[in-house]
């Protein structure tokens, strides 16, 4: 798949933007295991202007990332247009506009998925961002909020100049529950000329196969890769030799280059718990990790646990 100057592989896999999860270390690992593109956590266009320091740590990248996409959110077209010109985002290859976030604190500001109820403003924002950059611009949206208007919304994205779209086929009310609607994904794919990235519930080979049957041009993966960045290699059927402990250690080493230990030990715990999910005796290992207050001691617990996996 080629989108302007972005050269994805034939069946591109993209790491989803996940606030509090898609950090620089995790994006590095996903890329190492074959993700063609990675997306930052959502970045507030307003914060980028008024408090760029708050955003800076989310825009860290490493050279391992192949196609680097920054996701922005906001409801003011001028802030959104300015955001993609921010020096913080200079190193990114493409920009994604968040029009799907269901979080109440985002929606009440008329941002994220609230824009699905205001198609005129959504279009204005896409046009403003497009006019502000020569790099490819995409939109990520859901099935709808007040009504399931995803087909009309998808068409609007295309007509407003989006270079591609990512469709998470759940309504806002669903949050992350229920099943992603792959028929809806197929219908969006059938309706648009621009590439469509399908998103929702791809966690293994079987779900990946179902998603590909919708005809999408690429697949975005979020939760399925938590604690399992090697999922990208498995889905690409690429043989990558790796040791799980080295993967976790690398995640931490990258974050240690940028963050203070006291912050990191609180932040990294959820990732460590995810890394321990499928282990034998997972419950007792997770309990030990949850009560361990030192990153190196947590690493020792995981090293021992991984060594007992066969
Ligand atoms: C913890 C978490 C944080 C998320 N943050 C974002 C975000 O910042 N921007 C966004 O567009 N979607 C966000 N999402 C939604 C995911 O990108 C994705 O659309 C959703 O999880 C469905 O894909 P999956 O089934 O592969 O996880 C988030 C999801 C989770 C679980």
CSV table of C-alpha atoms and ligand atoms in Angstrom, one decimal:
chain,number,residue,atom,x,y,z
A,1,UNK,CA,0.0,0.0,0.0
A,2,UNK,CA,1.4,3.4,-1.0
A,3,UNK,CA,-0.2,6.6,0.3
A,4,UNK,CA,1.6,9.7,-1.1
A,5,UNK,CA,5.2,9.2,-0.1
A,6,UNK,CA,4.4,6.6,2.6
A,7,UNK,CA,5.4,3.2,1.4
A,8,UNK,CA,3.7,0.5,3.6
A,9,UNK,CA,4.2,-3.2,2.9
A,10,UNK,CA,1.6,-5.2,1.0
A,11,UNK,CA,-0.5,-6.1,4.0
A,12,UNK,CA,0.3,-3.3,6.4
A,13,UNK,CA,-0.1,-3.7,10.2
A,14,UNK,CA,-0.3,-0.6,12.3
A,15,UNK,CA,0.1,-0.2,16.0
A,16,UNK,CA,-2.9,1.7,17.4
A,17,UNK,CA,-2.8,4.9,19.2
A,18,UNK,CA,-3.4,4.0,22.9
A,19,UNK,CA,-3.2,6.7,25.5
A,20,UNK,CA,-1.0,5.6,28.4
A,21,UNK,CA,0.2,2.5,26.4
A,22,UNK,CA,1.7,3.4,23.0
A,23,UNK,CA,4.9,4.9,24.6
A,24,UNK,CA,8.2,5.3,22.7
A,25,UNK,CA,9.5,1.9,24.0
A,26,UNK,CA,6.3,0.0,23.0
A,27,UNK,CA,6.3,1.6,19.6
A,28,UNK,CA,9.9,0.6,19.1
A,29,UNK,CA,9.1,-3.0,20.0
A,30,UNK,CA,6.1,-3.2,17.8
A,31,UNK,CA,8.2,-1.9,14.9
A,32,UNK,CA,11.0,-4.4,15.6
A,33,UNK,CA,8.4,-7.2,15.3
A,34,UNK,CA,7.1,-5.9,12.0
A,35,UNK,CA,4.5,-3.1,12.5
A,36,UNK,CA,4.7,-1.0,9.4
A,37,UNK,CA,3.5,2.1,11.1
A,38,UNK,CA,3.0,3.2,14.7
A,39,UNK,CA,0.8,5.9,16.0
A,40,UNK,CA,1.4,8.1,19.1
A,41,UNK,CA,-1.0,8.4,21.9
A,42,UNK,CA,-3.5,11.1,21.2
A,43,UNK,CA,-2.0,14.6,21.5
A,44,UNK,CA,-4.0,17.7,22.4
A,45,UNK,CA,-3.7,20.4,19.8
A,46,UNK,CA,-4.4,23.0,22.4
A,47,UNK,CA,-1.8,21.6,24.8
A,48,UNK,CA,0.8,21.6,22.0
A,49,UNK,CA,0.3,25.3,21.8
A,50,UNK,CA,0.0,26.3,25.4
A,51,UNK,CA,2.0,23.6,27.2
A,52,UNK,CA,4.3,21.9,24.7
A,53,UNK,CA,6.4,20.3,27.5
A,54,UNK,CA,3.4,18.2,28.5
A,55,UNK,CA,3.2,16.8,25.1
A,56,UNK,CA,6.9,16.4,24.4
A,57,UNK,CA,7.4,13.0,26.1
A,58,UNK,CA,4.6,11.5,24.0
A,59,UNK,CA,6.3,12.6,20.8
A,60,UNK,CA,9.6,10.8,21.5
A,61,UNK,CA,10.4,8.3,18.7
A,62,UNK,CA,13.2,5.9,17.9
A,63,UNK,CA,14.7,5.1,14.5
A,64,UNK,CA,13.2,1.6,14.6
A,65,UNK,CA,9.8,3.1,13.8
A,66,UNK,CA,9.2,2.9,10.1
A,67,UNK,CA,6.3,5.1,9.4
A,68,UNK,CA,5.7,7.5,12.3
A,69,UNK,CA,2.2,8.8,12.7
A,70,UNK,CA,1.2,11.5,15.3
A,71,UNK,CA,-2.4,11.5,16.4
A,72,UNK,CA,-3.9,14.9,17.3
A,73,UNK,CA,-7.2,15.8,18.8
A,74,UNK,CA,-9.2,19.0,19.4
A,75,UNK,CA,-12.3,20.9,18.2
A,76,UNK,CA,-10.7,24.1,17.0
A,77,UNK,CA,-9.6,24.0,13.4
A,78,UNK,CA,-7.0,26.6,13.8
A,79,UNK,CA,-5.3,24.8,16.8
A,80,UNK,CA,-5.4,21.6,14.8
A,81,UNK,CA,-3.9,23.2,11.7
A,82,UNK,CA,-1.2,24.8,13.9
A,83,UNK,CA,-0.5,21.5,15.7
A,84,UNK,CA,0.8,19.8,12.6
A,85,UNK,CA,3.2,22.6,12.0
A,86,UNK,CA,4.6,22.3,15.6
A,87,UNK,CA,8.3,21.6,15.8
A,88,UNK,CA,7.4,18.7,18.1
A,89,UNK,CA,5.8,16.9,15.2
A,90,UNK,CA,8.4,17.7,12.5
A,91,UNK,CA,9.8,14.2,12.5
A,92,UNK,CA,6.5,12.5,11.9
A,93,UNK,CA,5.6,11.2,8.5
A,94,UNK,CA,1.8,11.5,8.7
A,95,UNK,CA,-0.9,12.9,10.9
A,96,UNK,CA,-4.1,11.3,12.2
A,97,UNK,CA,-7.1,13.1,13.5
A,98,UNK,CA,-8.9,11.5,16.4
A,99,UNK,CA,-12.6,11.6,15.8
A,100,UNK,CA,-13.4,8.4,17.7
A,101,UNK,CA,-12.4,8.9,21.3
A,102,UNK,CA,-15.3,8.0,23.6
A,103,UNK,CA,-13.8,9.4,26.9
A,104,UNK,CA,-16.4,11.7,28.6
A,105,UNK,CA,-13.7,14.4,29.3
A,106,UNK,CA,-12.9,14.6,25.6
A,107,UNK,CA,-16.5,14.3,24.3
A,108,UNK,CA,-17.7,17.1,26.6
A,109,UNK,CA,-15.3,19.5,24.9
A,110,UNK,CA,-16.8,18.6,21.5
A,111,UNK,CA,-13.6,16.6,20.6
A,112,UNK,CA,-12.9,12.9,19.7
A,113,UNK,CA,-16.1,11.1,18.9
A,114,UNK,CA,-18.3,14.2,19.5
A,115,UNK,CA,-17.2,15.3,16.1
A,116,UNK,CA,-19.1,12.4,14.5
A,117,UNK,CA,-22.3,14.4,15.6
A,118,UNK,CA,-21.0,17.6,13.9
A,119,UNK,CA,-20.0,16.6,10.4
A,120,UNK,CA,-19.6,20.2,9.3
A,121,UNK,CA,-17.1,21.0,12.0
A,122,UNK,CA,-15.3,17.6,11.4
A,123,UNK,CA,-15.0,18.5,7.7
A,124,UNK,CA,-13.7,22.0,8.5
A,125,UNK,CA,-11.0,20.5,10.8
A,126,UNK,CA,-9.9,17.9,8.2
A,127,UNK,CA,-9.7,20.6,5.5
A,128,UNK,CA,-7.7,22.9,7.8
A,129,UNK,CA,-5.2,20.2,8.7
A,130,UNK,CA,-4.8,19.2,5.1
A,131,UNK,CA,-4.2,22.8,4.1
A,132,UNK,CA,-1.5,23.1,6.8
A,133,UNK,CA,0.7,20.2,5.7
A,134,UNK,CA,1.8,18.4,2.6
A,135,UNK,CA,2.1,15.1,4.6
A,136,UNK,CA,-0.7,12.5,4.5
A,137,UNK,CA,-3.6,13.1,6.8
A,138,UNK,CA,-5.9,10.4,8.1
A,139,UNK,CA,-9.0,10.3,10.3
A,140,UNK,CA,-9.8,7.6,12.9
A,141,UNK,CA,-13.5,7.2,13.7
A,142,UNK,CA,-16.1,4.8,15.1
A,143,UNK,CA,-19.5,3.6,14.0
A,144,UNK,CA,-21.2,6.7,15.5
A,145,UNK,CA,-22.3,8.4,18.6
A,146,UNK,CA,-25.9,9.6,18.5
A,147,UNK,CA,-26.6,7.5,15.4
A,148,UNK,CA,-24.7,5.0,13.3
A,149,UNK,CA,-23.6,7.5,10.6
A,150,UNK,CA,-20.3,5.9,9.8
A,151,UNK,CA,-20.9,5.6,6.0
A,152,UNK,CA,-21.8,9.3,5.7
A,153,UNK,CA,-18.9,10.2,7.9
A,154,UNK,CA,-16.5,8.1,6.0
A,155,UNK,CA,-17.6,9.7,2.7
A,156,UNK,CA,-17.2,13.2,4.3
A,157,UNK,CA,-13.6,12.3,5.4
A,158,UNK,CA,-12.8,11.4,1.8
A,159,UNK,CA,-14.5,14.5,0.3
A,160,UNK,CA,-12.7,16.7,2.8
A,161,UNK,CA,-9.3,15.4,1.6
A,162,UNK,CA,-8.3,12.7,4.0
A,163,UNK,CA,-5.7,10.5,2.4
A,164,UNK,CA,-6.9,7.4,4.3
A,165,UNK,CA,-9.2,6.5,7.2
A,166,UNK,CA,-9.0,4.1,10.1
A,167,UNK,CA,-12.4,2.6,11.2
A,168,UNK,CA,-12.9,1.1,14.7
A,169,UNK,CA,-16.2,-0.6,14.1
A,170,UNK,CA,-17.8,0.0,17.5
A,171,UNK,CA,-20.3,2.7,18.5
A,172,UNK,CA,-19.2,5.2,21.1
A,173,UNK,CA,-21.8,3.7,23.6
A,174,UNK,CA,-20.1,0.3,23.2
A,175,UNK,CA,-16.8,1.7,24.5
A,176,UNK,CA,-14.6,-1.4,24.1
A,177,UNK,CA,-17.3,-4.0,24.8
A,178,UNK,CA,-19.2,-6.2,22.4
A,179,UNK,CA,-17.7,-7.1,19.1
A,180,UNK,CA,-16.3,-5.0,16.4
A,181,UNK,CA,-18.7,-5.1,13.4
A,182,UNK,CA,-16.6,-6.4,10.4
A,183,UNK,CA,-19.6,-6.1,8.1
A,184,UNK,CA,-19.6,-2.4,8.7
A,185,UNK,CA,-15.9,-2.3,8.0
A,186,UNK,CA,-16.5,-4.1,4.6
A,187,UNK,CA,-19.2,-1.6,3.8
A,188,UNK,CA,-16.9,1.4,4.5
A,189,UNK,CA,-14.2,-0.2,2.4
A,190,UNK,CA,-16.7,-0.7,-0.5
A,191,UNK,CA,-17.8,2.9,-0.3
A,192,UNK,CA,-14.5,4.7,-0.4
A,193,UNK,CA,-11.8,5.2,-3.0
A,194,UNK,CA,-9.1,6.1,-0.4
A,195,UNK,CA,-7.5,3.3,1.6
A,196,UNK,CA,-9.3,2.0,4.6
A,197,UNK,CA,-7.6,0.6,7.7
A,198,UNK,CA,-9.7,-1.8,9.7
A,199,UNK,CA,-9.6,-1.8,13.5
A,200,UNK,CA,-11.1,-3.8,16.3
A,201,UNK,CA,-10.6,-7.1,18.0
A,202,UNK,CA,-7.6,-8.5,16.0
A,203,UNK,CA,-5.8,-10.6,18.6
A,204,UNK,CA,-4.6,-13.7,16.7
A,205,UNK,CA,-4.3,-15.3,13.3
A,206,UNK,CA,-8.0,-16.3,13.2
A,207,UNK,CA,-9.3,-12.8,13.9
A,208,UNK,CA,-6.7,-11.3,11.5
A,209,UNK,CA,-8.0,-13.5,8.7
A,210,UNK,CA,-11.6,-12.4,9.4
A,211,UNK,CA,-10.6,-8.8,9.3
A,212,UNK,CA,-8.7,-9.2,6.0
A,213,UNK,CA,-11.8,-10.8,4.5
A,214,UNK,CA,-13.5,-7.3,4.8
A,215,UNK,CA,-11.1,-6.2,2.0
A,216,UNK,CA,-9.4,-3.5,4.1
A,217,UNK,CA,-6.1,-2.1,2.9
A,218,UNK,CA,-4.4,-2.5,6.3
A,219,UNK,CA,-5.1,-3.6,9.8
A,220,UNK,CA,-4.6,-1.6,13.0
A,221,UNK,CA,-4.0,-3.5,16.2
A,222,UNK,CA,-4.3,-2.2,19.8
A,223,UNK,CA,-5.1,-4.4,22.8
A,224,UNK,CA,-4.1,-7.6,21.2
A,225,UNK,CA,-0.5,-6.4,21.2
A,226,UNK,CA,-0.4,-5.3,24.9
A,227,UNK,CA,2.2,-7.4,26.6
A,228,UNK,CA,2.7,-9.2,23.2
A,229,UNK,CA,4.4,-6.9,20.7
A,230,UNK,CA,5.6,-10.1,18.9
A,231,UNK,CA,2.0,-10.5,17.7
A,232,UNK,CA,3.0,-8.4,14.6
A,233,UNK,CA,5.6,-11.0,13.6
A,234,UNK,CA,3.2,-13.8,14.2
A,235,UNK,CA,0.6,-12.2,11.9
A,236,UNK,CA,3.2,-11.5,9.3
A,237,UNK,CA,4.3,-15.1,9.6
A,238,UNK,CA,7.8,-13.8,10.1
A,239,UNK,CA,10.3,-15.9,12.0
A,240,UNK,CA,11.9,-13.6,14.6
A,241,UNK,CA,14.0,-15.2,17.3
A,242,UNK,CA,13.5,-13.5,20.5
A,243,UNK,CA,13.6,-14.0,24.2
A,244,UNK,CA,10.6,-12.5,26.1
A,245,UNK,CA,12.8,-11.3,29.0
A,246,UNK,CA,15.0,-9.3,26.5
A,247,UNK,CA,11.9,-7.7,25.0
A,248,UNK,CA,10.7,-6.5,28.4
A,249,UNK,CA,14.2,-5.3,29.3
A,250,UNK,CA,14.4,-3.4,26.1
A,251,UNK,CA,11.1,-1.7,26.7
A,252,UNK,CA,12.3,-0.6,30.1
A,253,UNK,CA,15.8,0.4,28.9
A,254,UNK,CA,14.3,2.7,26.2
A,255,UNK,CA,12.0,4.4,28.8
A,256,UNK,CA,14.9,4.7,31.3
A,257,UNK,CA,16.7,6.8,28.7
A,258,UNK,CA,14.0,9.4,29.0
A,259,UNK,CA,12.1,9.1,32.3
A,260,UNK,CA,12.9,9.2,36.0
A,261,UNK,CA,12.8,6.0,37.9
A,262,UNK,CA,10.1,7.1,40.3
A,263,UNK,CA,7.7,7.9,37.5
A,264,UNK,CA,8.7,4.9,35.5
A,265,UNK,CA,8.1,2.4,38.3
A,266,UNK,CA,4.5,3.5,38.5
A,267,UNK,CA,4.0,3.8,34.8
A,268,UNK,CA,5.5,0.5,33.7
A,269,UNK,CA,3.6,-1.8,36.1
A,270,UNK,CA,0.6,-2.2,33.8
A,271,UNK,CA,2.9,-3.2,30.9
A,272,UNK,CA,4.7,-5.7,33.2
A,273,UNK,CA,1.3,-7.2,34.2
A,274,UNK,CA,0.4,-7.6,30.6
A,275,UNK,CA,3.7,-9.3,29.8
A,276,UNK,CA,2.8,-11.8,32.6
A,277,UNK,CA,-0.7,-12.5,31.3
A,278,UNK,CA,-0.2,-15.8,29.5
A,279,UNK,CA,2.4,-17.3,31.8
A,280,UNK,CA,1.8,-20.5,33.8
A,281,UNK,CA,1.0,-19.4,37.3
A,282,UNK,CA,0.1,-16.1,35.9
A,283,UNK,CA,-2.1,-15.1,38.8
A,284,UNK,CA,0.6,-15.5,41.4
A,285,UNK,CA,3.2,-13.8,39.3
A,286,UNK,CA,0.9,-10.9,38.6
A,287,UNK,CA,0.3,-10.6,42.3
A,288,UNK,CA,4.0,-10.4,43.0
A,289,UNK,CA,4.5,-7.8,40.3
A,290,UNK,CA,1.6,-5.8,41.5
A,291,UNK,CA,3.1,-5.5,45.0
A,292,UNK,CA,6.8,-5.1,43.9
A,293,UNK,CA,8.1,-1.6,44.1
A,294,UNK,CA,11.4,-1.9,42.3
A,295,UNK,CA,11.7,-2.3,38.6
A,296,UNK,CA,14.8,-4.5,38.7
A,297,UNK,CA,13.2,-6.7,41.2
A,298,UNK,CA,10.1,-7.0,38.9
A,299,UNK,CA,12.5,-7.9,36.1
A,300,UNK,CA,13.9,-10.7,38.2
A,301,UNK,CA,10.4,-12.0,38.9
A,302,UNK,CA,9.6,-12.0,35.2
A,303,UNK,CA,13.0,-13.6,34.2
A,304,UNK,CA,12.3,-16.5,36.6
A,305,UNK,CA,8.7,-16.9,35.3
A,306,UNK,CA,9.7,-16.8,31.6
A,307,UNK,CA,12.5,-19.4,32.2
A,308,UNK,CA,9.8,-21.8,33.5
A,309,UNK,CA,7.8,-21.4,30.3
A,310,UNK,CA,8.5,-24.1,27.8
B,1,LIG,C1,-5.9,2.0,26.8
B,1,LIG,C2,-6.4,2.5,25.5
B,1,LIG,C3,-6.1,3.7,25.1
B,1,LIG,C4,-6.5,4.2,23.8
B,1,LIG,N1,-6.2,5.4,23.4
B,1,LIG,C5,-6.5,5.8,22.1
B,1,LIG,C6,-6.1,7.1,21.6
B,1,LIG,O1,-5.3,7.8,22.2
B,1,LIG,N2,-6.5,7.4,20.4
B,1,LIG,C7,-7.3,6.6,19.6
B,1,LIG,O2,-7.7,7.0,18.5
B,1,LIG,N3,-7.8,5.5,20.1
B,1,LIG,C8,-7.4,5.0,21.3
B,1,LIG,N4,-7.8,3.8,21.8
B,1,LIG,C9,-8.5,2.9,20.9
B,1,LIG,C10,-7.6,2.0,20.1
B,1,LIG,O3,-6.8,2.8,19.2
B,1,LIG,C11,-8.4,1.0,19.2
B,1,LIG,O4,-9.2,1.8,18.3
B,1,LIG,C12,-9.3,0.1,20.0
B,1,LIG,O5,-8.6,-0.4,21.2
B,1,LIG,C13,-9.8,-1.0,19.2
B,1,LIG,O6,-8.8,-1.8,18.7
B,1,LIG,P1,-8.3,-3.2,19.4
B,1,LIG,O7,-9.5,-4.1,19.5
B,1,LIG,O8,-7.2,-3.7,18.4
B,1,LIG,O9,-7.8,-2.8,20.7
B,1,LIG,C14,-7.3,3.4,23.0
B,1,LIG,C15,-7.7,2.1,23.5
B,1,LIG,C16,-7.2,1.6,24.7
B,1,LIG,C17,-7.5,0.2,25.1
